[in-house]
PDB file of C-alpha atoms in Angstrom:
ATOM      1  CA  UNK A  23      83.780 101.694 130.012  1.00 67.00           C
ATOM      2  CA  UNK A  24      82.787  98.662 128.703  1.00 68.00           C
ATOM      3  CA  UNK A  25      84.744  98.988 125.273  1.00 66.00           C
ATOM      4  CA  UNK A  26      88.205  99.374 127.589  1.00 67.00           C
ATOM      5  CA  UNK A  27      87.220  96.669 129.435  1.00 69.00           C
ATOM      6  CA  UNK A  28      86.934  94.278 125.991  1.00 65.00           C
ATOM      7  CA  UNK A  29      90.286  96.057 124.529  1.00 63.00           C
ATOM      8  CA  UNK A  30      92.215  95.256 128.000  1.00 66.00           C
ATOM      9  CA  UNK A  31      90.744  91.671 127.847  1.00 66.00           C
ATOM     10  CA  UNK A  32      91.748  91.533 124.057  1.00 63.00           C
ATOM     11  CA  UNK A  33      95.166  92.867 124.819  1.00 64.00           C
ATOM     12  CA  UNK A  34      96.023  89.828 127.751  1.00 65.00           C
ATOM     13  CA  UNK A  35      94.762  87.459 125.216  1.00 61.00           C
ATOM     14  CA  UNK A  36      97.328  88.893 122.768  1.00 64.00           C
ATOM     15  CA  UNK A  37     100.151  88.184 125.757  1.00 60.00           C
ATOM     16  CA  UNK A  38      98.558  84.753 126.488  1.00 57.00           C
ATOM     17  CA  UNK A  39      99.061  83.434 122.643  1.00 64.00           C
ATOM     18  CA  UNK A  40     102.884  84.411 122.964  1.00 68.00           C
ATOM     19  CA  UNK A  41     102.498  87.657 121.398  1.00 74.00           C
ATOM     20  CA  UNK A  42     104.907  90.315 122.720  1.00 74.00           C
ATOM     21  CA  UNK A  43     103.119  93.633 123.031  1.00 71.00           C
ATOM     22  CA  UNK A  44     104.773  96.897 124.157  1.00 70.00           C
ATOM     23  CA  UNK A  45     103.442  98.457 127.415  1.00 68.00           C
ATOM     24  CA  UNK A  46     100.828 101.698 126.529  1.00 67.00           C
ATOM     25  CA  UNK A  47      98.513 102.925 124.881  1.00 63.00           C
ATOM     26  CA  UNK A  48      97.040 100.450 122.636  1.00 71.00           C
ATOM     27  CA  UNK A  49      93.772 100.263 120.710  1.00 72.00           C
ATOM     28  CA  UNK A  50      92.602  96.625 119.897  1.00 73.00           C
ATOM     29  CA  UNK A  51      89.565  96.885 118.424  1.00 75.00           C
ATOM     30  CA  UNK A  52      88.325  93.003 116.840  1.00 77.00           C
ATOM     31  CA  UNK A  53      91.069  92.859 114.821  1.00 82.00           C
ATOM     32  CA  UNK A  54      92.601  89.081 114.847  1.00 85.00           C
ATOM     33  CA  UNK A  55      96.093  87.786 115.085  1.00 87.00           C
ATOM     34  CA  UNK A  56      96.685  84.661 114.942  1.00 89.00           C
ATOM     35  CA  UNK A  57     100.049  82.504 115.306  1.00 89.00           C
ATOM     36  CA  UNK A  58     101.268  79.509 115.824  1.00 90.00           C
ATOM     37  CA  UNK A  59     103.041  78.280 118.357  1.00 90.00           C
ATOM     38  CA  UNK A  60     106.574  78.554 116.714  1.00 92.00           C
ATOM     39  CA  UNK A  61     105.809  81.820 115.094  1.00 93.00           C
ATOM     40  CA  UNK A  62     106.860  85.226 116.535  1.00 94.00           C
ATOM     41  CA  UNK A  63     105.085  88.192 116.747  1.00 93.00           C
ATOM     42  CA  UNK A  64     106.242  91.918 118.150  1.00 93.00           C
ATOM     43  CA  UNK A  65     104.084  94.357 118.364  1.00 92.00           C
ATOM     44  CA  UNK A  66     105.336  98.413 119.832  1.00 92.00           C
ATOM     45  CA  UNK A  67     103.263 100.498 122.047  1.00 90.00           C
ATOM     46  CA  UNK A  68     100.248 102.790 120.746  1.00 90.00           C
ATOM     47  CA  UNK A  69      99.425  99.986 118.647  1.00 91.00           C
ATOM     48  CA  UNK A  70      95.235 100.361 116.841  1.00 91.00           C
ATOM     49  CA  UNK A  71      93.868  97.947 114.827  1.00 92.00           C
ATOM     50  CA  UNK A  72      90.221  97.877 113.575  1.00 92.00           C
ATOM     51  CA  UNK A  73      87.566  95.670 113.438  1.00 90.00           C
ATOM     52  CA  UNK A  74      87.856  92.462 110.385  1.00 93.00           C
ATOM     53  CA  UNK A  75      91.618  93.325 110.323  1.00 95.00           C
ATOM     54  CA  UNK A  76      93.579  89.794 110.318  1.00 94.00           C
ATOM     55  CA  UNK A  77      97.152  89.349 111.222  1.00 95.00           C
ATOM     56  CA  UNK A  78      98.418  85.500 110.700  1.00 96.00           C
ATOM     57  CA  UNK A  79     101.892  84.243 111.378  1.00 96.00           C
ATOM     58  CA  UNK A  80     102.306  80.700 110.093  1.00 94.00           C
ATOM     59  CA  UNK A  81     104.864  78.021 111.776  1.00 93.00           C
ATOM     60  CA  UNK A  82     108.596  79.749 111.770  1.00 94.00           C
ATOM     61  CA  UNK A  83     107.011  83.038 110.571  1.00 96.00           C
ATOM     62  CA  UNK A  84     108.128  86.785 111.940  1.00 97.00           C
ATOM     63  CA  UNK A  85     105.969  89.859 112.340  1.00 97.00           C
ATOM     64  CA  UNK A  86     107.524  92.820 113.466  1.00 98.00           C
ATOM     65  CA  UNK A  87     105.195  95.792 114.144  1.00 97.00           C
ATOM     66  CA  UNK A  88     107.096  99.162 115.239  1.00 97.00           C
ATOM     67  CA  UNK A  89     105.095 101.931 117.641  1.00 96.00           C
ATOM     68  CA  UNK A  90     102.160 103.897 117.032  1.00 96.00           C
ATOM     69  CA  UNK A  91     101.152 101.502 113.990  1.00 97.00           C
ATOM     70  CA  UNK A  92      97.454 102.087 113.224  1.00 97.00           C
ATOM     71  CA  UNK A  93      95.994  99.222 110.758  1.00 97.00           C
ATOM     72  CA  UNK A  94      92.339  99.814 109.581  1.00 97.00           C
ATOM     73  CA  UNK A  95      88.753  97.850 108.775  1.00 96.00           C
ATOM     74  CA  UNK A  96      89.309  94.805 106.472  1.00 97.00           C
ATOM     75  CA  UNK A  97      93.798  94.630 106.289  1.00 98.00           C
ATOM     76  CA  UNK A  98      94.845  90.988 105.975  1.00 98.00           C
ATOM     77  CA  UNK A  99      98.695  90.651 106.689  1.00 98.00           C
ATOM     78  CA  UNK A 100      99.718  86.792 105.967  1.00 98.00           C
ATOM     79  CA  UNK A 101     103.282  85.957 106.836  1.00 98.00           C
ATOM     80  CA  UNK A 102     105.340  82.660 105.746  1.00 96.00           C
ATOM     81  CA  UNK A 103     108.641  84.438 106.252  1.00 97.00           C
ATOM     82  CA  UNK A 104     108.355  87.548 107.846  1.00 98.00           C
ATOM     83  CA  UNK A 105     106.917  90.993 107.314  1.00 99.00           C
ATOM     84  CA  UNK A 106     108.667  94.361 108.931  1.00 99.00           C
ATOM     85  CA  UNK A 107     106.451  97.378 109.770  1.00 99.00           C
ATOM     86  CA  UNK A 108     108.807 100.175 110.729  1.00 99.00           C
ATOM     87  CA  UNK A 109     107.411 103.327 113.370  1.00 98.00           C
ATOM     88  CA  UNK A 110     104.464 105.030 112.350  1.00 98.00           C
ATOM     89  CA  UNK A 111     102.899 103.625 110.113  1.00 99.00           C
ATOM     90  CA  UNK A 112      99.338 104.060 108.549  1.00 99.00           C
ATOM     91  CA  UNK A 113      97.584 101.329 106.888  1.00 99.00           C
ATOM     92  CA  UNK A 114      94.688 101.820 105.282  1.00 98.00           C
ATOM     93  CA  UNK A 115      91.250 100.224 104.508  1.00 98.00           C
ATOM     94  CA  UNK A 116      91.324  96.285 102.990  1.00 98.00           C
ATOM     95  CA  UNK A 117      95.222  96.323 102.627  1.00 99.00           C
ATOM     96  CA  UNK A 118      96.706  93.161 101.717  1.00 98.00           C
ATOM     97  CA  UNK A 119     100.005  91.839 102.713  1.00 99.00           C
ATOM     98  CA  UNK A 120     102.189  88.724 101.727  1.00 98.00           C
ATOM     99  CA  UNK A 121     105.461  87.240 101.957  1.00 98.00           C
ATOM    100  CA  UNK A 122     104.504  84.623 100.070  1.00 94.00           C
ATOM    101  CA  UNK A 123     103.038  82.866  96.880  1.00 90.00           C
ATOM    102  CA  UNK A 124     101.884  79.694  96.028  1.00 82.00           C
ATOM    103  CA  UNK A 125     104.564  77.213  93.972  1.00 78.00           C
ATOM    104  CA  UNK A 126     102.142  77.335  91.022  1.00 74.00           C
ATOM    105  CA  UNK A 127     104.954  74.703  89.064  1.00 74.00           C
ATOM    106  CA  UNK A 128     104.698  71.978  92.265  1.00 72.00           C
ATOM    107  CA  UNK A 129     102.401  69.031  91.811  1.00 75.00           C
ATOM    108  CA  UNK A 130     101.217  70.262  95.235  1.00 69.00           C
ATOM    109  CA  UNK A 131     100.592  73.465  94.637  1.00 64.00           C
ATOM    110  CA  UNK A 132      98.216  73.846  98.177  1.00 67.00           C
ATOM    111  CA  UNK A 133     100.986  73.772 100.594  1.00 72.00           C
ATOM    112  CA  UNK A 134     104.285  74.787  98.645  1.00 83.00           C
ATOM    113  CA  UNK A 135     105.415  78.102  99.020  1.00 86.00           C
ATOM    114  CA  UNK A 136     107.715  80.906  97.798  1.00 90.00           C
ATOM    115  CA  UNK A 137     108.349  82.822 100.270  1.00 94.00           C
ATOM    116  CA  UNK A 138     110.247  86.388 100.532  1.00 97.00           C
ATOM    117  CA  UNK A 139     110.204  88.902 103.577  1.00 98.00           C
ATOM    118  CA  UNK A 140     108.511  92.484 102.808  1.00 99.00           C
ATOM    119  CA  UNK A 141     109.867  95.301 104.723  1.00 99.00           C
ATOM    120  CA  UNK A 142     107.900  98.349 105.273  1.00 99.00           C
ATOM    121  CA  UNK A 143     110.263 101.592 106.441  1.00 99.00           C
ATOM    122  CA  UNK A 144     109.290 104.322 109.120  1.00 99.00           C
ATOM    123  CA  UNK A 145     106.073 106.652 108.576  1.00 99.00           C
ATOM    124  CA  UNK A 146     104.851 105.179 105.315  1.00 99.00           C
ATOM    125  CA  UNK A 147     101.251 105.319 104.493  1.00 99.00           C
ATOM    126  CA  UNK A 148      99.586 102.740 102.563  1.00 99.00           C
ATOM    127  CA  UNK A 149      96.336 103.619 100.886  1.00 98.00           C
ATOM    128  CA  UNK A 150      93.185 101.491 100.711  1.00 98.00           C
ATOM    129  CA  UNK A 151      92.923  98.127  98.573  1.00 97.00           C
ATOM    130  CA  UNK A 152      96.429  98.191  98.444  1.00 98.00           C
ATOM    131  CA  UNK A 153      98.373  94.774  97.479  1.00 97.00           C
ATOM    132  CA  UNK A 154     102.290  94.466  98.952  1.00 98.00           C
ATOM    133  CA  UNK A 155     103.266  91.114  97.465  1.00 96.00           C
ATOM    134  CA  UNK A 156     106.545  88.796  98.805  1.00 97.00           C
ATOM    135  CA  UNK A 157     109.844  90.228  98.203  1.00 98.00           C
ATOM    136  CA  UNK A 158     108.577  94.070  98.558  1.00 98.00           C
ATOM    137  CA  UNK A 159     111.031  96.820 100.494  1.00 99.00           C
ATOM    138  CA  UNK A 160     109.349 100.433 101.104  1.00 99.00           C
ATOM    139  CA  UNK A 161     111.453 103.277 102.037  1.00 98.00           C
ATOM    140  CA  UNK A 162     110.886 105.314 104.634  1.00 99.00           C
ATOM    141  CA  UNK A 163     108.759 108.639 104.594  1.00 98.00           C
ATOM    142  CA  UNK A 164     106.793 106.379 101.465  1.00 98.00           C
ATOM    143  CA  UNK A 165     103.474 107.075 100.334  1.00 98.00           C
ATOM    144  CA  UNK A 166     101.816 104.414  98.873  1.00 98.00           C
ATOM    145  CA  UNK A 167      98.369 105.326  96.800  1.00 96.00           C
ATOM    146  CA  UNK A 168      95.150 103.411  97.184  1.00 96.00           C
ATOM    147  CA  UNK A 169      94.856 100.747  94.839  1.00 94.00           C
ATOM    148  CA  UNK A 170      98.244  99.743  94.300  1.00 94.00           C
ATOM    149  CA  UNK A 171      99.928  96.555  93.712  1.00 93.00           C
ATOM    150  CA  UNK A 172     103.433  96.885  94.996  1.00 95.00           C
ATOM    151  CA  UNK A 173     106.283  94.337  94.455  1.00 94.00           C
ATOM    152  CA  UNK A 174     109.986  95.058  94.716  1.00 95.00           C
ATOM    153  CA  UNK A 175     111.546  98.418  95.964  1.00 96.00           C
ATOM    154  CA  UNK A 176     110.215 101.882  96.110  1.00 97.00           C
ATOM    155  CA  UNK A 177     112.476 104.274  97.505  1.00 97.00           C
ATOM    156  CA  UNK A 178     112.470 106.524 100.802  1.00 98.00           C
ATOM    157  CA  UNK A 179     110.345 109.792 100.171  1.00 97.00           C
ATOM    158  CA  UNK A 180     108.374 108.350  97.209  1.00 96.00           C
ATOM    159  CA  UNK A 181     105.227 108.433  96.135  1.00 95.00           C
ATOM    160  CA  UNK A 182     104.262 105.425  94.478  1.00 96.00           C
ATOM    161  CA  UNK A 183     101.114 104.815  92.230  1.00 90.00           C
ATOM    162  CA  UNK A 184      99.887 102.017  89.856  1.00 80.00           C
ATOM    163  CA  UNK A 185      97.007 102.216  87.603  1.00 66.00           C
ATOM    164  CA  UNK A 186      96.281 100.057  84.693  1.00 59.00           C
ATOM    165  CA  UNK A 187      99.488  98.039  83.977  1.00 65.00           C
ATOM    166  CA  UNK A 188     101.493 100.857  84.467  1.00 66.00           C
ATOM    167  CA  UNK A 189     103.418 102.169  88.084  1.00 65.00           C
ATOM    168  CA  UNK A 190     104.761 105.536  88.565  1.00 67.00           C
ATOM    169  CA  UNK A 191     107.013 106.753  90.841  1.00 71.00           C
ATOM    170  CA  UNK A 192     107.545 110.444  91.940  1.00 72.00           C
ATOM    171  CA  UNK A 193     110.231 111.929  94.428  1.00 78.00           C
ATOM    172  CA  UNK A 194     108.429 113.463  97.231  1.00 74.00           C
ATOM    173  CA  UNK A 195     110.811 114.917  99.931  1.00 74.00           C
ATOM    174  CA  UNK A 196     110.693 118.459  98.712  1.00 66.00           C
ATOM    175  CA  UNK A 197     106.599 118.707  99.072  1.00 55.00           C
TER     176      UNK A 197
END
């Protein structure tokens, strides 16, 4: 009783800091989201997020989370621009997300920024210690495996691997 008393608390102080979250079933267990005040964030219903999982949305950014999205222990999802997380989703253990990279060429490299929006499709699962860098588009029905560093597009029905310098792709709709 007590840990659906400290989810409902954690889900009004979700609404109170301007986030819009779906009526229903959601599961907010520790994870953070921050945003400032002229950032938006959307999250559907039957929403989970674990514990040490941080969601931040900097000034003018957009985070759009579809329903029954379950992010696990350890994700970090940093938006500039803005980051798209289509229906049904799985992300797994100490994911990393961003739409952004430092301008390594400014004289001020600490607060210049390159930003590009990443767009995950509908029932993708991400794998754990996954990286999804800025400019990144998943399909949907994707299957991204654990350890992967992901930048530009993989396809719908894909499964997508990268091990030592090298990233594979394989059709997956007819398994």
């Amino acid at each position: 009783m007590l840990n659906r008393l400290r989810a409902k608390i954690r889900e009004e102080y979700f609404k109170w800091g301007g986030i819009k979250l779906e009526p229903g079933l959601n599961h907010i267990d520790g994870g953070i989201v921050r945003k400032s005040k002229s950032a938006v964030v959307s999250i559907g219903n039957c929403f989970s997020i674990r514990k040490y999982a941080i969601l931040n949305v900097s000034e003018n950014g957009i985070l759009m989370i579809g329903r029954n999205v379950f992010i696990n222990y350890g994700t970090k999802i940093n938006v500039r621009d803005s980051v798209n997380i289509g229906d049904n989703c799985i992300i797994g253990q100490d994911v990393l997300i961003y739409d952004h990279d430092h301008d390594y060429k400014s004289e001020n490299r600490r607060d210049n920024f390159v930003n590009a929006p990443v767009s995950i499709g509908k029932n993708v699962w991400i794998g754990s210690d996954v990286i999804i860098l800025k400019g990144t588009s998943i399909g949907d029905n994707a299957v991204i495996a654990a350890g992967s560093i992901v930048k530009g597009e993989v396809p719908a029905n894909t499964l997508y691997y990268r091990k030592l310098g090298e990233s594979q792709m394989k059709d997956i709709s007819d398994c």
